[in-house]
JSON list of C-alpha atoms in Angstrom, two decimals:
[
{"chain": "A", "resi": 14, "resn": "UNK", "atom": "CA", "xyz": [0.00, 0.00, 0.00]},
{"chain": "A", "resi": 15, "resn": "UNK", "atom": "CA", "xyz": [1.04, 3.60, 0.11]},
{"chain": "A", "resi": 16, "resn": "UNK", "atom": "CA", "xyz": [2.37, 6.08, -2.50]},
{"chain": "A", "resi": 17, "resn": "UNK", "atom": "CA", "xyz": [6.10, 7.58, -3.65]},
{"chain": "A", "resi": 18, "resn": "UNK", "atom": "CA", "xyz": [4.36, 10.63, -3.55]},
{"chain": "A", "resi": 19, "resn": "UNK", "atom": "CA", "xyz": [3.92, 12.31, -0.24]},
{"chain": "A", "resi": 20, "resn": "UNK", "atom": "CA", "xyz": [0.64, 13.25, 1.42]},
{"chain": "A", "resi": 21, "resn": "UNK", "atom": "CA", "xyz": [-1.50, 16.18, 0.27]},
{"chain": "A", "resi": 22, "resn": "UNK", "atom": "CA", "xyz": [-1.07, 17.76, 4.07]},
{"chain": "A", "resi": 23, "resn": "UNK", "atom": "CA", "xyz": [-3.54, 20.63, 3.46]},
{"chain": "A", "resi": 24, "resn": "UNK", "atom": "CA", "xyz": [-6.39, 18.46, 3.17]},
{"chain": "A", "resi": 25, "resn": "UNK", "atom": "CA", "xyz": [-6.15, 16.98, 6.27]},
{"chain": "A", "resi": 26, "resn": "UNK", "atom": "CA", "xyz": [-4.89, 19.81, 8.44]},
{"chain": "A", "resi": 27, "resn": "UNK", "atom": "CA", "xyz": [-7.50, 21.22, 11.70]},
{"chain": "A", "resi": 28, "resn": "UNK", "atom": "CA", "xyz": [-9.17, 23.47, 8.81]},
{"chain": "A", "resi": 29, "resn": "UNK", "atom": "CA", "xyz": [-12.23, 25.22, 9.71]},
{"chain": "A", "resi": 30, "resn": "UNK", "atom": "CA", "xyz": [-13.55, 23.15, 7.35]},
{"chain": "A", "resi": 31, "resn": "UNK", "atom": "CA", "xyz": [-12.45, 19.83, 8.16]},
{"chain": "A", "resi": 32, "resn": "UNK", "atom": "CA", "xyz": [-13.76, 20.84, 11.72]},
{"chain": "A", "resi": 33, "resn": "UNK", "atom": "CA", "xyz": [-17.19, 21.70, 10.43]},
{"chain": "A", "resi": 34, "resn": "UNK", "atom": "CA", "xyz": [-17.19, 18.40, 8.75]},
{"chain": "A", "resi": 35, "resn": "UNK", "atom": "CA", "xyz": [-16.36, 16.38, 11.27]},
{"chain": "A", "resi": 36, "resn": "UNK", "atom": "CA", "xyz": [-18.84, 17.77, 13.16]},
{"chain": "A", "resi": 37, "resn": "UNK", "atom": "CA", "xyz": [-21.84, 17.56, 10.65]},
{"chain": "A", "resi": 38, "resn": "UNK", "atom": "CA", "xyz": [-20.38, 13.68, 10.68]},
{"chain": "A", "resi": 39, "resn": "UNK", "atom": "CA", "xyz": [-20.84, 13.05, 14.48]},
{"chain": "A", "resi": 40, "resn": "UNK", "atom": "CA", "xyz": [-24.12, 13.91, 14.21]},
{"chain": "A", "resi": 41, "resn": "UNK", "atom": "CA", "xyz": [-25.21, 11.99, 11.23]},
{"chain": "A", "resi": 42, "resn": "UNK", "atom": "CA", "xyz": [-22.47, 9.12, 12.89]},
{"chain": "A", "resi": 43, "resn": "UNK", "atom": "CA", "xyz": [-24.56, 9.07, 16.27]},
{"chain": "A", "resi": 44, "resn": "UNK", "atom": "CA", "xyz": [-21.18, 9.48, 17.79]},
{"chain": "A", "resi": 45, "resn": "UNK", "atom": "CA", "xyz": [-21.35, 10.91, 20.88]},
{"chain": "A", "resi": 46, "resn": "UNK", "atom": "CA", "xyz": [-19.25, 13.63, 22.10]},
{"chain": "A", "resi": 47, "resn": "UNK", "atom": "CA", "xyz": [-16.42, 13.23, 24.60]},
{"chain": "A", "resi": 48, "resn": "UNK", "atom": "CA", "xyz": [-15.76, 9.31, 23.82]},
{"chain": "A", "resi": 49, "resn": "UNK", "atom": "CA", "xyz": [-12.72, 7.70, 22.56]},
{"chain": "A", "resi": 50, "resn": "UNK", "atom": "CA", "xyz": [-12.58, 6.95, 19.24]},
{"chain": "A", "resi": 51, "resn": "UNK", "atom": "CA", "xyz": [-10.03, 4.31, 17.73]},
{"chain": "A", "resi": 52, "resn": "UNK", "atom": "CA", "xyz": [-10.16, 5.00, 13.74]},
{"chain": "A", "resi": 53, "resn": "UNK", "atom": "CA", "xyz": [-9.19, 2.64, 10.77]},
{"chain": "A", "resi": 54, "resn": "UNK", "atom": "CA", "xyz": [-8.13, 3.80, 7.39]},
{"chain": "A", "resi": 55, "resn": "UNK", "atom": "CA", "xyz": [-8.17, 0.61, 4.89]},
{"chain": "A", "resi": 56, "resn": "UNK", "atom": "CA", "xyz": [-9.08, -2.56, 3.31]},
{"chain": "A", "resi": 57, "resn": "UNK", "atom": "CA", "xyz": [-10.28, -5.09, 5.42]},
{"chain": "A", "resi": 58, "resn": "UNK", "atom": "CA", "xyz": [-8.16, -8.12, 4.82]},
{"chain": "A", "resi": 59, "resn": "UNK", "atom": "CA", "xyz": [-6.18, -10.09, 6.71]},
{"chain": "A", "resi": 60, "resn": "UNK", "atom": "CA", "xyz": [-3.39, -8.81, 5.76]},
{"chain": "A", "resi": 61, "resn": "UNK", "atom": "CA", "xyz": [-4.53, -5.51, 7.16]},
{"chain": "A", "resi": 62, "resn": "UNK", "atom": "CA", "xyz": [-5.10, -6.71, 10.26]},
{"chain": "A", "resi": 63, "resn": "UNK", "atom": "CA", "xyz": [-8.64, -6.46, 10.85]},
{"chain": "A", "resi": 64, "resn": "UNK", "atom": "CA", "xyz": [-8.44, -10.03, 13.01]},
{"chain": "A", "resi": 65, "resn": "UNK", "atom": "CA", "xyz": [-5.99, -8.61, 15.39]},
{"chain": "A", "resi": 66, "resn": "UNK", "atom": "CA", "xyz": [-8.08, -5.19, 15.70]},
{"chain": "A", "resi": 67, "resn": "UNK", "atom": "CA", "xyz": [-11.22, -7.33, 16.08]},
{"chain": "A", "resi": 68, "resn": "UNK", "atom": "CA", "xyz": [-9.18, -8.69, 18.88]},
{"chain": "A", "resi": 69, "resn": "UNK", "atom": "CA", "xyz": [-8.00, -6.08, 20.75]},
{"chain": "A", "resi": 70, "resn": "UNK", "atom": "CA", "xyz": [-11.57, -4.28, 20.48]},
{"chain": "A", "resi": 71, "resn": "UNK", "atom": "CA", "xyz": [-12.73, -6.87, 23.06]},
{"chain": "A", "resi": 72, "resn": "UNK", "atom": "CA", "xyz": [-9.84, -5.97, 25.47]},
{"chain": "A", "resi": 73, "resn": "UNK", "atom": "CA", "xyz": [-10.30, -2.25, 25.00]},
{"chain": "A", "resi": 74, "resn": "UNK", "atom": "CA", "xyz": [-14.13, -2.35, 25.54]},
{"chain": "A", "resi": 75, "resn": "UNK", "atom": "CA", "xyz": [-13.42, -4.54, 29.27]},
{"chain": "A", "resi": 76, "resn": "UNK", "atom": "CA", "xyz": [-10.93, -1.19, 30.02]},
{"chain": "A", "resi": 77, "resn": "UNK", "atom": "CA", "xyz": [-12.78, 1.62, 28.04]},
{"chain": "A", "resi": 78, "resn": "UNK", "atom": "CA", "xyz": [-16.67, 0.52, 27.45]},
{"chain": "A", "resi": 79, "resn": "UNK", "atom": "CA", "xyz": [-17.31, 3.89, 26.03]},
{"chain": "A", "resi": 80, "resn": "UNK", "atom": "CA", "xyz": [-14.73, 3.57, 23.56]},
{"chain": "A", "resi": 81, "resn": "UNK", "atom": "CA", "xyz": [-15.85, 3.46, 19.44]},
{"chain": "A", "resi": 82, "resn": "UNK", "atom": "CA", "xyz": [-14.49, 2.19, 16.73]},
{"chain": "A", "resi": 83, "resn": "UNK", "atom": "CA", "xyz": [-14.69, 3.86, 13.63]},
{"chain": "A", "resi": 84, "resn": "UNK", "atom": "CA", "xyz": [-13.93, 2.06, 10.49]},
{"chain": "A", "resi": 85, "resn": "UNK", "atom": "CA", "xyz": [-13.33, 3.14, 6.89]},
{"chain": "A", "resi": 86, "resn": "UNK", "atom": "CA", "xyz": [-12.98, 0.94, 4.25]},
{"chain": "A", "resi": 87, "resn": "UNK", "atom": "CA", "xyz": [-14.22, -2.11, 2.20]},
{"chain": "A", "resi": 88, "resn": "UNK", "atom": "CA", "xyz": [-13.63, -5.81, 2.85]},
{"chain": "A", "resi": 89, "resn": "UNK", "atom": "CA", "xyz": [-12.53, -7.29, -0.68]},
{"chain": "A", "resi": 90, "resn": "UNK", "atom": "CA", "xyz": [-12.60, -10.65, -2.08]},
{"chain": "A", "resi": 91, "resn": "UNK", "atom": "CA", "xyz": [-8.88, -10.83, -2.71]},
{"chain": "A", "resi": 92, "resn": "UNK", "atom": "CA", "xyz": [-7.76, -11.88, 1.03]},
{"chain": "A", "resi": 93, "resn": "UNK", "atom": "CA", "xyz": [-10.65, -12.35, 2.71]},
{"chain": "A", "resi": 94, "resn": "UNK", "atom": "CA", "xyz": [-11.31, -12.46, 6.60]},
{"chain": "A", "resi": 95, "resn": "UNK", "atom": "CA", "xyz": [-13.26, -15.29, 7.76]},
{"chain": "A", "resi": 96, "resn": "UNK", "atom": "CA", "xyz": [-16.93, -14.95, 7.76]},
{"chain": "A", "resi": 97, "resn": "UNK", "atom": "CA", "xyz": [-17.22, -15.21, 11.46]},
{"chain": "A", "resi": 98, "resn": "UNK", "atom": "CA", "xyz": [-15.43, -11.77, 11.66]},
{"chain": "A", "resi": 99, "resn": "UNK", "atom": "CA", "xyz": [-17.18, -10.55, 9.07]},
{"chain": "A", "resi": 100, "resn": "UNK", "atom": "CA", "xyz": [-20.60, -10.95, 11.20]},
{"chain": "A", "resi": 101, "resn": "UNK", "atom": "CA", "xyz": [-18.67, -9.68, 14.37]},
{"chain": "A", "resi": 102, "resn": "UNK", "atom": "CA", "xyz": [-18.02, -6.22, 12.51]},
{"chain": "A", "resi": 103, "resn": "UNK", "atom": "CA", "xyz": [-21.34, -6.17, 10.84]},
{"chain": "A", "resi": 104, "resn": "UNK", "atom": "CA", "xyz": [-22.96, -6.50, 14.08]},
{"chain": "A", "resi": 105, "resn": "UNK", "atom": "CA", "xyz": [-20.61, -5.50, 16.95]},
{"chain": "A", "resi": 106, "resn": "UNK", "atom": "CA", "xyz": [-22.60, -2.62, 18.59]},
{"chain": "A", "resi": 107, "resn": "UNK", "atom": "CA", "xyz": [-19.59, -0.64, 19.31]},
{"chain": "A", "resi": 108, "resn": "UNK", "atom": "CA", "xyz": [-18.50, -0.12, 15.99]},
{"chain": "A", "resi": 109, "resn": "UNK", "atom": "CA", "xyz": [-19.45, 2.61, 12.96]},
{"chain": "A", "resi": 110, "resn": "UNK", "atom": "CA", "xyz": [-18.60, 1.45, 9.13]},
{"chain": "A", "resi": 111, "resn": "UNK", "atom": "CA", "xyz": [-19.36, 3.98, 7.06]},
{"chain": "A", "resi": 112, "resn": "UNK", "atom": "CA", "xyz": [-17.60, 2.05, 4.11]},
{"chain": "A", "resi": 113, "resn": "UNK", "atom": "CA", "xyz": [-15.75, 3.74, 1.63]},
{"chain": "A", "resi": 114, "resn": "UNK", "atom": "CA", "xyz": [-15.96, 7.66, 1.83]},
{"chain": "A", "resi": 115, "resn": "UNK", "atom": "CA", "xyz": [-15.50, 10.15, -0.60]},
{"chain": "A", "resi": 116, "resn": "UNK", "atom": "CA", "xyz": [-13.44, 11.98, 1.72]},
{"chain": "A", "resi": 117, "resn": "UNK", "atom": "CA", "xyz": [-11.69, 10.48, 5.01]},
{"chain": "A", "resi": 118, "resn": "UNK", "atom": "CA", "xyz": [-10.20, 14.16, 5.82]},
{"chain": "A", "resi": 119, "resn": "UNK", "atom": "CA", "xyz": [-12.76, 15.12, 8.10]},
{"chain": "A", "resi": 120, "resn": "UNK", "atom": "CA", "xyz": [-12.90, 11.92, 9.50]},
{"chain": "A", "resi": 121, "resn": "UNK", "atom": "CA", "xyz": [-9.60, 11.71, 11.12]},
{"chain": "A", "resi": 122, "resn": "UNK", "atom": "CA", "xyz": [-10.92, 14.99, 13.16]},
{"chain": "A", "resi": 123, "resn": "UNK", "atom": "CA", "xyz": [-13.23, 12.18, 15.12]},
{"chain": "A", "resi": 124, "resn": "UNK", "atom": "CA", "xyz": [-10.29, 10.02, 16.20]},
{"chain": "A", "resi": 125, "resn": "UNK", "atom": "CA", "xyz": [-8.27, 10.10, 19.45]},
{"chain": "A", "resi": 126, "resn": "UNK", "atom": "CA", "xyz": [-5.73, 7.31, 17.88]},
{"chain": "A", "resi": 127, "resn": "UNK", "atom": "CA", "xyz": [-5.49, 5.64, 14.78]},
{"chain": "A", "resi": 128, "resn": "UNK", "atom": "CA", "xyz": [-4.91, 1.99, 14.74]},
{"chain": "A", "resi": 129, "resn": "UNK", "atom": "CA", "xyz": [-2.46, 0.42, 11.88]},
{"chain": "A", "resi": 130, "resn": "UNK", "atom": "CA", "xyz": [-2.29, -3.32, 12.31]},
{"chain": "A", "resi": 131, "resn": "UNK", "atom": "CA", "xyz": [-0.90, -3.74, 8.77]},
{"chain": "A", "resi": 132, "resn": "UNK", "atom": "CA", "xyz": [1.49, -7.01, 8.59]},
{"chain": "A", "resi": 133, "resn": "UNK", "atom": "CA", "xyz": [3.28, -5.22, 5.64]},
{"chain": "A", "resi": 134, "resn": "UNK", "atom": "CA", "xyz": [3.32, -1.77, 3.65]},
{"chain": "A", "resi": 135, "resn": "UNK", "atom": "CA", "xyz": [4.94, 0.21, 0.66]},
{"chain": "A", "resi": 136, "resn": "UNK", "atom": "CA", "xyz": [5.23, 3.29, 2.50]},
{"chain": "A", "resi": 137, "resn": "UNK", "atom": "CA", "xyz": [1.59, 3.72, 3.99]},
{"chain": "A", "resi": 138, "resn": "UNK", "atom": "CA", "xyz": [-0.65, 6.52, 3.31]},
{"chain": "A", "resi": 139, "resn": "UNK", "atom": "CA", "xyz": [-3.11, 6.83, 6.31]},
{"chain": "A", "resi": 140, "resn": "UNK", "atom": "CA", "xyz": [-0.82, 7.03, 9.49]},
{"chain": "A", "resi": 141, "resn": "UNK", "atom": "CA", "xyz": [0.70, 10.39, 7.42]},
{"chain": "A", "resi": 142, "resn": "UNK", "atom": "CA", "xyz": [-3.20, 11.62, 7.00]},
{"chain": "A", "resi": 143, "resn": "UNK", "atom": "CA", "xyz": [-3.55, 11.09, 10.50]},
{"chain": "A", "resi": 144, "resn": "UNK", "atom": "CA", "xyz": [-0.24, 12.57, 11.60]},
{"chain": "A", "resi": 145, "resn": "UNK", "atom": "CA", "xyz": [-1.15, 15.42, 9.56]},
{"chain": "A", "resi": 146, "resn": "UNK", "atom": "CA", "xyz": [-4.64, 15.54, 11.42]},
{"chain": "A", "resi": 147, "resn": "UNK", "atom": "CA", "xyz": [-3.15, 15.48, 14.50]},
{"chain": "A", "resi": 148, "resn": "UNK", "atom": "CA", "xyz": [-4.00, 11.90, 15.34]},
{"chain": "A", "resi": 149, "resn": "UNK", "atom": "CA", "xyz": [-1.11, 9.36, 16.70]},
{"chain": "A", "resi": 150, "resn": "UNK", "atom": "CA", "xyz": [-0.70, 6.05, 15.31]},
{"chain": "A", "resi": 151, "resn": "UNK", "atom": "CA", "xyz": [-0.41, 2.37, 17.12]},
{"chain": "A", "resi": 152, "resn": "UNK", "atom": "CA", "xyz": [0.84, -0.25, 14.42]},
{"chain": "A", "resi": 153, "resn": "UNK", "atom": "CA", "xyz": [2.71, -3.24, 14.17]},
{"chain": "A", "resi": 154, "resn": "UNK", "atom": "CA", "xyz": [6.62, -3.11, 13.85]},
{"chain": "A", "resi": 155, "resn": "UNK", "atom": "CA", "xyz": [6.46, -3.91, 10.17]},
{"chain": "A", "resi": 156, "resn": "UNK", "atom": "CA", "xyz": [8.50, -2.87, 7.03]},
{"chain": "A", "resi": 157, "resn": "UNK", "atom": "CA", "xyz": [6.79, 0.38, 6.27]},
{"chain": "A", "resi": 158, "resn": "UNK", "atom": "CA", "xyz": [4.99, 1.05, 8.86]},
{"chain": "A", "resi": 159, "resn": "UNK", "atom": "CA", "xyz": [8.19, 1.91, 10.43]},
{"chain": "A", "resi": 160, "resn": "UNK", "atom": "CA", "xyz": [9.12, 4.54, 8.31]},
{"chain": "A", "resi": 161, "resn": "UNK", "atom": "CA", "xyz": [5.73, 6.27, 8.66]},
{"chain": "A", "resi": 162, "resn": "UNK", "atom": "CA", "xyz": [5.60, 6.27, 12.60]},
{"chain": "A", "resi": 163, "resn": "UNK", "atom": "CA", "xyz": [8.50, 6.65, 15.02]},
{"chain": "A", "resi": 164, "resn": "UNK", "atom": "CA", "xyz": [7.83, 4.13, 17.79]},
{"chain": "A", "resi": 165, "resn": "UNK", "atom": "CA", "xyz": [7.22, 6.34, 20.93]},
{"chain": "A", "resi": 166, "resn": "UNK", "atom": "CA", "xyz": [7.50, 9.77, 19.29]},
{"chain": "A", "resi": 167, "resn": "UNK", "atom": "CA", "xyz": [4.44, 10.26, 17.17]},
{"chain": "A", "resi": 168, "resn": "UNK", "atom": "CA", "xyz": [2.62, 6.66, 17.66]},
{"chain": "A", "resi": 169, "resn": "UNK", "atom": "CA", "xyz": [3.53, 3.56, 19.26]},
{"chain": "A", "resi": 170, "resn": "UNK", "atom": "CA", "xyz": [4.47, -0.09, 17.36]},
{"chain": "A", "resi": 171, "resn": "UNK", "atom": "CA", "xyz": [4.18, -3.55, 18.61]},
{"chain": "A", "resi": 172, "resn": "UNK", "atom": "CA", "xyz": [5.11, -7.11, 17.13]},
{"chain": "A", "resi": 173, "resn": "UNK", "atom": "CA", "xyz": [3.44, -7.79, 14.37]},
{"chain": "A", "resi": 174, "resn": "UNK", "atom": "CA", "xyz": [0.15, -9.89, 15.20]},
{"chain": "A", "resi": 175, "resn": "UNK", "atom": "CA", "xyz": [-0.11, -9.46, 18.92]},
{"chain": "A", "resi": 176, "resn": "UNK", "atom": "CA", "xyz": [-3.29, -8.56, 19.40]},
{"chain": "A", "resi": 177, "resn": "UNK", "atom": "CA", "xyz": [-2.74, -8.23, 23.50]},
{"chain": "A", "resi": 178, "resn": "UNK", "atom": "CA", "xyz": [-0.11, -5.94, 22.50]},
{"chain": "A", "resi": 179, "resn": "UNK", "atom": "CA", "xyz": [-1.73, -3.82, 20.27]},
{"chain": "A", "resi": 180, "resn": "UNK", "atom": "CA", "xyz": [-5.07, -3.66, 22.88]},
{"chain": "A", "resi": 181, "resn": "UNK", "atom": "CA", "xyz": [-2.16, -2.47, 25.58]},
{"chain": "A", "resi": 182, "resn": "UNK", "atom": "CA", "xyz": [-0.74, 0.32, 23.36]},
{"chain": "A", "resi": 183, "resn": "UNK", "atom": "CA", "xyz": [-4.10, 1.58, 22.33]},
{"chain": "A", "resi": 184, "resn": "UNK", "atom": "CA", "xyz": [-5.34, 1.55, 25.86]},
{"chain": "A", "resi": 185, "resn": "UNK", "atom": "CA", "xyz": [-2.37, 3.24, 26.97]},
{"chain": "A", "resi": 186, "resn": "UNK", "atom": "CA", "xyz": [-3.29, 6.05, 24.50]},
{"chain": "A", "resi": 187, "resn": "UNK", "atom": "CA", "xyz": [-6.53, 6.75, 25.35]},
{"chain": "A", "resi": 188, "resn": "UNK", "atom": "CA", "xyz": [-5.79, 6.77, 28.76]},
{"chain": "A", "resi": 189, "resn": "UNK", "atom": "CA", "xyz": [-3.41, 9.66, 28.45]},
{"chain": "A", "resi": 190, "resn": "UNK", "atom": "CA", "xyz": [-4.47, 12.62, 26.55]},
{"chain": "A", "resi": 191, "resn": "UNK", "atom": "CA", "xyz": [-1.15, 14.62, 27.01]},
{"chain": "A", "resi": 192, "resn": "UNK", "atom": "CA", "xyz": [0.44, 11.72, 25.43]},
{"chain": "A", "resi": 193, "resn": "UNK", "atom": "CA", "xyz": [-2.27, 11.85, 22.60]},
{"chain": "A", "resi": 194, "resn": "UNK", "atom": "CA", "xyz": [-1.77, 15.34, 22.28]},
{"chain": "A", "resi": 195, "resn": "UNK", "atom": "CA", "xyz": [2.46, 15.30, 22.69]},
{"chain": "A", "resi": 196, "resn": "UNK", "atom": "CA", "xyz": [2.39, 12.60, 19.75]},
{"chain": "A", "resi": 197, "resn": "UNK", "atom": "CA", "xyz": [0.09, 13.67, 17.86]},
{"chain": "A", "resi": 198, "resn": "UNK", "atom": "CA", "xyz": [1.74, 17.41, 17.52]},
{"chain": "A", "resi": 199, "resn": "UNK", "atom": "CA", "xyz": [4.88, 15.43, 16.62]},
{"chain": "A", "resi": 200, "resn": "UNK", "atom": "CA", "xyz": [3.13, 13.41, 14.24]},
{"chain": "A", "resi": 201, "resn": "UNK", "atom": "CA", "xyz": [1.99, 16.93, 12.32]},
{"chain": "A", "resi": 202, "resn": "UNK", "atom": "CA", "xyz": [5.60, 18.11, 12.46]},
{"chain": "A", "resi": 203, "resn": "UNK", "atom": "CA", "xyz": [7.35, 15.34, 10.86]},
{"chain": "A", "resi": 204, "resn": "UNK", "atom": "CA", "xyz": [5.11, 14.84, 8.28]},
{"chain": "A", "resi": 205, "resn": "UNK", "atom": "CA", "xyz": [4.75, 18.51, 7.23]},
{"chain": "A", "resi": 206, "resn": "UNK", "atom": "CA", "xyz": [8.75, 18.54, 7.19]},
{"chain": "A", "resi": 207, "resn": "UNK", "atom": "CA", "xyz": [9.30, 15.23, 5.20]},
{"chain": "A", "resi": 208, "resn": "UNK", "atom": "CA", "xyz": [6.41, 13.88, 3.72]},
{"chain": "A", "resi": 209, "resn": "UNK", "atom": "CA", "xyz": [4.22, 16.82, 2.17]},
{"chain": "A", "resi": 210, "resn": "UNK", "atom": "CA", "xyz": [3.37, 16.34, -1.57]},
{"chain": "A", "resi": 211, "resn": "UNK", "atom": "CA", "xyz": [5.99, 19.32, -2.13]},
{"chain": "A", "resi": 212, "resn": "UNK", "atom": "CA", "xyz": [8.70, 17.81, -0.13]},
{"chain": "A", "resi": 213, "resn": "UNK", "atom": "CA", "xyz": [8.80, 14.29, -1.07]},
{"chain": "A", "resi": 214, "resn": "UNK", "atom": "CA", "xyz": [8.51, 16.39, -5.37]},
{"chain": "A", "resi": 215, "resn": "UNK", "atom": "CA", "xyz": [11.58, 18.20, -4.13]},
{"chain": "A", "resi": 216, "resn": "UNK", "atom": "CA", "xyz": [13.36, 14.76, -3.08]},
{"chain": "A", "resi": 217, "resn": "UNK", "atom": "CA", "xyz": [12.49, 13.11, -5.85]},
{"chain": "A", "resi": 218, "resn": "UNK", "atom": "CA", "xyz": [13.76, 16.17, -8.47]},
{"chain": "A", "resi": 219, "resn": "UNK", "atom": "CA", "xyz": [17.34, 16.50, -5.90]},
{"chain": "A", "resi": 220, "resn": "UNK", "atom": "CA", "xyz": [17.43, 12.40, -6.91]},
{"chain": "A", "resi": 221, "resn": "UNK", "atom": "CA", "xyz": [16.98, 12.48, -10.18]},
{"chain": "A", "resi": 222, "resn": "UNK", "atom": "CA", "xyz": [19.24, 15.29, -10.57]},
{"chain": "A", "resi": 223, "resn": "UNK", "atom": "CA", "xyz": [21.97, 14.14, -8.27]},
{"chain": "A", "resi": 224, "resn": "UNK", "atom": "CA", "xyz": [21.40, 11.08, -10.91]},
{"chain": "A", "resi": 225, "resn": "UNK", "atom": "CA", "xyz": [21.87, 13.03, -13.97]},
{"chain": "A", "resi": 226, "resn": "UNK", "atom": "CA", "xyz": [24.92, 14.70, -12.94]},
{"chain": "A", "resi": 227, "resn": "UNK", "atom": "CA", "xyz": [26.25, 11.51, -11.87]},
{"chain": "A", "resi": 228, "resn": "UNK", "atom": "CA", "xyz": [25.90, 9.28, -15.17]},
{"chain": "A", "resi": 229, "resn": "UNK", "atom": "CA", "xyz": [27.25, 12.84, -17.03]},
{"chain": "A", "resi": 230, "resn": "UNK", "atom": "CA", "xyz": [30.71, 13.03, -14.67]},
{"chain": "A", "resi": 231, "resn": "UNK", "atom": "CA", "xyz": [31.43, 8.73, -15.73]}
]
């Protein structure tokens, strides 16, 4: 998953708009106000890591009962989760799935943490929409993943498929909102710095410059 090129940051900055959005959304959501959100941004496959989120929803909810889950994306025939999880999601009364969106921007303005359980990633997308939102990220420790979010600076990673793991470093998230708010500010930064549309443009013209000038001097 993921793209060579960068994250359009202004569409998912704290914009007026995005805030107006978001909260035209909670209302037509039925979300209440002032309760933890966990978000997901993606397919749901196995390979995503839907099983493991399914998972760790149950621990959360014995910690957190208030907490919501809200999911965007689309399950797909390709690598299917078993059917039984399937139902679970359809019917689990603490979880919204809006399916695909036309726009997640505003969404990300719901979410107190976004959960990543990829197993493995190009260089994802969503936790640098989130960053940019202001959101912090919990993922596994996967190839990718790791590039996108700096284990206990702007999110936190665990081993890939421990669902007890990734329940503990959620819970530990939501249960601290300077830590939310300290990561998530750090998220913004190092996104906007490195991995804006215009900065990862201006990488890619230094490389293929530094490139040019290279084959010329042989």
């Amino acid at each position: 998953g993921g793209s060579g090129n960068g994250v359009d940051a202004k569409r998912f900055l704290p914009t007026e708009e995005n805030l107006l959005s978001s909260k035209v959304l909670r209302e037509r959501l039925r979300l209440p106000r002032g309760v933890p959100v966990v978000g997901f941004v993606g397919r749901f496959t196995r390979d995503k890591g839907i099983m493991e989120l399914l998972a760790a929803s149950e621990e959360v909810l014995k910690v957190y009962p208030e907490t919501w889950f809200l999911l965007l994306g689309w399950l797909e025939e390709g690598d299917p989760i078993p059917s039984a999880y399937t139902r679970k999601l359809e019917n689990h009364p603490r979880m919204i799935w809006p399916g695909v969106v036309p726009d997640t921007a505003p969404y990300y303005h719901l979410m107190d943490v976004l959960a990543f359980p990829s197993h493995r990633e190009g260089f994802p997308n969503a936790p640098l929409e989130a960053g940019v939102a202001g959101v912090p990220v919990v993922g596994f420790e996967v190839t990718g993943t790791v590039d996108a979010v700096v284990d206990g600076t702007t999110g936190l990673l665990v081993p890939r498929g421990d669902s007890g793991a990734l329940a503990k470093a959620l819970m530990r998230l939501l249960g601290d909102e300077a830590l939310r708010a300290r990561m998530g500010a750090a998220a913004r930064e190092r996104v906007l710095k490195n991995f804006s549309n215009e900065k990862v443009w201006e990488g890619w013209l230094r490389f293929y410059r530094e490139e040019r000038v290279g084959r010329a001097g042989w």
